[in-house]
Coordinates of C-alpha atoms in Angstrom, one line a residue:
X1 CA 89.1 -26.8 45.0
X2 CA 85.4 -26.0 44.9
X3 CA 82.9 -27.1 47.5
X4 CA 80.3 -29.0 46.3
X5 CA 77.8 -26.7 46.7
X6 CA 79.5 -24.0 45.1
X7 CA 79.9 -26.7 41.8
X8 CA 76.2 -27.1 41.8
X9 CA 75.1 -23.2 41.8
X10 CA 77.8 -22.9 39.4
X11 CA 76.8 -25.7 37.1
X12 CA 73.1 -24.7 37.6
X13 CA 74.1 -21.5 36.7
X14 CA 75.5 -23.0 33.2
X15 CA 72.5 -25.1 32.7
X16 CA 69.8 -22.5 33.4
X17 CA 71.7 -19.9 31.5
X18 CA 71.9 -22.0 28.6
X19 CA 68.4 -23.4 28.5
X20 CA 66.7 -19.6 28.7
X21 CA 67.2 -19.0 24.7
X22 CA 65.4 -22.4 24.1
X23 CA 62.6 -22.1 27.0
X24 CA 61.5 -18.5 25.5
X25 CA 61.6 -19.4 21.8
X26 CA 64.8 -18.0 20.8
X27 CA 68.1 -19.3 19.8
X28 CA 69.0 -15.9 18.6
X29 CA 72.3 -14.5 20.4
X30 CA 71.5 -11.3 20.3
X31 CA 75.4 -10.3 22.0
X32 CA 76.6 -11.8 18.6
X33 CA 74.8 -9.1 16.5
X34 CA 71.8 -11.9 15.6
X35 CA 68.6 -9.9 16.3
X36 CA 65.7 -10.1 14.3
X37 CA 63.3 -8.2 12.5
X38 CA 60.3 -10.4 14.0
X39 CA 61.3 -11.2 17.2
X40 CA 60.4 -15.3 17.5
X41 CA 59.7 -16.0 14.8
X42 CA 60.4 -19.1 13.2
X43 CA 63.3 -20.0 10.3
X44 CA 60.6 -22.0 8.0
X45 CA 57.2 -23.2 7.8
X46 CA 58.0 -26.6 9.6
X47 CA 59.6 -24.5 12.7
X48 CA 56.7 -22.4 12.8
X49 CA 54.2 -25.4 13.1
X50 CA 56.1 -27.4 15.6
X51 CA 56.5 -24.6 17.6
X52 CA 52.7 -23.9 17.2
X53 CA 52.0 -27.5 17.8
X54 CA 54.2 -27.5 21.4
X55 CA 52.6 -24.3 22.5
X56 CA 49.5 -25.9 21.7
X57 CA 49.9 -29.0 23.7
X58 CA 52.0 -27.2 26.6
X59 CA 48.7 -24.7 26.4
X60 CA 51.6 -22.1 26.3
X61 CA 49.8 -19.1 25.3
X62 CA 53.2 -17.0 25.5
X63 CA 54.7 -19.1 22.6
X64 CA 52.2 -19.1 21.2
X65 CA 51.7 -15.0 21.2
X66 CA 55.4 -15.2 20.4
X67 CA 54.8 -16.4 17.0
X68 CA 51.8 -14.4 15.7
X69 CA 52.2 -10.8 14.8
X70 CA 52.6 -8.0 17.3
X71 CA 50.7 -4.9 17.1
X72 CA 53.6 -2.8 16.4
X73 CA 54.8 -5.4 13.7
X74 CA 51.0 -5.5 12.4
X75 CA 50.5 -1.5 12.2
X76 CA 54.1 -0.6 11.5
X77 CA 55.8 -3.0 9.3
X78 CA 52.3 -5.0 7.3
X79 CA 49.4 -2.5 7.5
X80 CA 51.2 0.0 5.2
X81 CA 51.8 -2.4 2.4
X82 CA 48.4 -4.4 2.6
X83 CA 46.2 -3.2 0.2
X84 CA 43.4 -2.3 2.9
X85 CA 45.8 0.5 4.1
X86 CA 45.1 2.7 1.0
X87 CA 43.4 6.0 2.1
X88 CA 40.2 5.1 -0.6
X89 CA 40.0 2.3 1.3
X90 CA 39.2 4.3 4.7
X91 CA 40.2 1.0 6.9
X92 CA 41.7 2.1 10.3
X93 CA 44.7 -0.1 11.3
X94 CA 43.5 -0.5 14.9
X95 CA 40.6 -2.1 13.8
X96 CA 42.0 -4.4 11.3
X97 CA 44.3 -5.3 14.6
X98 CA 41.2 -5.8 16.9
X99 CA 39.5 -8.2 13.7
X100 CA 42.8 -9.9 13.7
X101 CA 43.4 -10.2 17.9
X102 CA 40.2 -10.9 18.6
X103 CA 39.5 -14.1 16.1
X104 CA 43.1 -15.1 16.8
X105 CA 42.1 -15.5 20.4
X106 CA 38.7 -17.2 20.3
X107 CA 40.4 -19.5 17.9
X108 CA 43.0 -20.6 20.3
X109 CA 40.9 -21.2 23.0
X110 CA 39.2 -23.5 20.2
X111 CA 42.3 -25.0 19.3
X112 CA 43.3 -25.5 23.0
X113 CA 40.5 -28.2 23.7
X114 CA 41.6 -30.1 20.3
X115 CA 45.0 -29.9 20.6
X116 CA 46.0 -30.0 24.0
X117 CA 48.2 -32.5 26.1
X118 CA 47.7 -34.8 22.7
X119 CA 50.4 -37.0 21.8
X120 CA 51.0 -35.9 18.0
X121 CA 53.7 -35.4 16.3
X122 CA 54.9 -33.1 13.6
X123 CA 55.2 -34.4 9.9
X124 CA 54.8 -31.8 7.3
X125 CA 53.5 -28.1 6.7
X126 CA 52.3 -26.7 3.5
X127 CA 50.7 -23.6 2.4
X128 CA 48.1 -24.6 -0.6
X129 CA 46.9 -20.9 -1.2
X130 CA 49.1 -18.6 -3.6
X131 CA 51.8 -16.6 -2.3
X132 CA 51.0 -12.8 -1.8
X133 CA 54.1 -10.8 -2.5
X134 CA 54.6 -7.3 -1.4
X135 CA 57.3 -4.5 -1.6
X136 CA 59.6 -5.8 2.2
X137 CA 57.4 -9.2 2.4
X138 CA 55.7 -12.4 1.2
X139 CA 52.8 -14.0 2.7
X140 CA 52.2 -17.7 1.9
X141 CA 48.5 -18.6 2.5
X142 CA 45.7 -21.1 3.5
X143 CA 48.2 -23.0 5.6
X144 CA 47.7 -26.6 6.6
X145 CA 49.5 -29.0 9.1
X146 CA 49.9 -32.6 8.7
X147 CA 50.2 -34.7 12.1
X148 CA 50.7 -38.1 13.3
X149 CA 49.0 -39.9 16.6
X150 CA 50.5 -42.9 17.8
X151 CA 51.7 -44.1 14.3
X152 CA 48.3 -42.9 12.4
X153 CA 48.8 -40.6 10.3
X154 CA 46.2 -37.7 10.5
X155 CA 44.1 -35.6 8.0
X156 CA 46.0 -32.3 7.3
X157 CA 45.2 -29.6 10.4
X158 CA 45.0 -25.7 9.7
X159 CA 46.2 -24.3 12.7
X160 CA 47.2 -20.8 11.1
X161 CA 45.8 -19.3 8.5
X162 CA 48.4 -17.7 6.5
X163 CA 51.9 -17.6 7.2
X164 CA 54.4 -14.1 6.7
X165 CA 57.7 -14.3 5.5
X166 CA 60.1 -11.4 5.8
X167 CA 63.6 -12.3 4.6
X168 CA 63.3 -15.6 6.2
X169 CA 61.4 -14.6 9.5
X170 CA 57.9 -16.3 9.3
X171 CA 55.1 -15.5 11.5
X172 CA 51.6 -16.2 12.0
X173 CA 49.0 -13.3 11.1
X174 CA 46.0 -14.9 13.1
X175 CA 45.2 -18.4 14.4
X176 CA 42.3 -20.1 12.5
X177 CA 39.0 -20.8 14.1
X178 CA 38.1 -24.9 13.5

C-alpha cells in the first residue's frame, strides 16, 4: 500500500502531466505521430478566436505568439508563394517580417488595454473579405469577432486581420491595430 504522500506526488504527477498539452496550447500527442505543420495552431476559425480572446484576457503574450506566424513559418513556408516574393517585385522577406512583427506587436499592446481581464465571451468568427488561395495554402481575410458581455451582445471585434489556413491548421498573420 502507498503512503499518502507518495499518492499525492503520484496523482500530481498524473494531473500536471495531463494538464501541460492544454496549458501550452496543444492537444497534439505528438508520441502518437500527431505533429503539425504550424505548431499551435488552431483547428478552425472559432478555436483560433477563443484562443485569441483567452490570451487576451489572461494578457498571455506566449499564446498569443503561439498563434500568429513564426518567422521560419513566414519566410519559409508563405513568403515564397505570396505574390510580393517575386524577384520584379525586389521585396526582402525580412522586412516584410519586421512590417508584419512590428504592427503585430504595437497592436497587441493596443488590444491588451481593451480586452484584458474583461468578462466576454466567445460567440461567433467570420471572415467577410475573400478567400486568397495559393499553391500549399488559403488565407481567409478581414477577420471579425463577435462577443458577448454579461448577456449583451457586442458589435463584431477584429482582433486578427486575416486568418491562414494550411490543410486545416489556421494561424494568425498579424494582430490588427484598433
Amino acid at each position: 500500500m502507498q503512503s499518502n504522500d507518495a499518492w499525492v506526488r503520484r496523482t500530481s504527477l498524473v494531473l500536471v502531466s495531463g494538464l501541460l498539452p492544454i496549458l501550452s496550447g496543444s492537444c497534439v500527442d505528438a508520441s502518437l505521430g500527431g505533429g503539425q505543420r504550424l505548431p499551435g495552431s488552431a483547428g478552425s476559425l472559432a478555436e483560433l478566436a477563443t484562443t485569441v480572446l483567452v490570451g487576451l484576457a489572461a494578457a498571455d503574450t506566449l499564446r498569443l505568439e503561439s498563434v500568429r506566424l513564426t518567422e521560419v513559418e513566414h519566410n519559409e513556408m508563405v513568403w515564397p508563394e505570396l505574390p510580393a516574393s517575386a524577384p520584379e517585385v525586389n521585396y526582402p522577406a525580412d522586412l516584410a517580417w519586421k512590417n508584419i512583427w512590428t504592427r503585430s506587436r504595437a497592436a497587441l499592446s493596443d488590444l491588451f488595454g481593451v480586452y484584458e481581464d474583461r468578462r466576454l465571451r466567445f460567440v461567433d468568427a467570420e471572415c467577410r473579405g475573400p478567400v486568397e488561395a495559393f499553391e500549399s495554402f488559403v488565407v481567409h481575410t478581414d477577420c471579425w469577432v463577435t462577443l458577448r458581455r454579461d448577456g449583451e451582445l457586442l458589435p463584431p471585434q477584429q482582433l486578427f486581420k486575416d486568418g491562414l489556413d494550411l490543410d486545416g491548421e489556421m494561424k494568425i498573420f498579424r494582430y490588427y491595430e484598433p
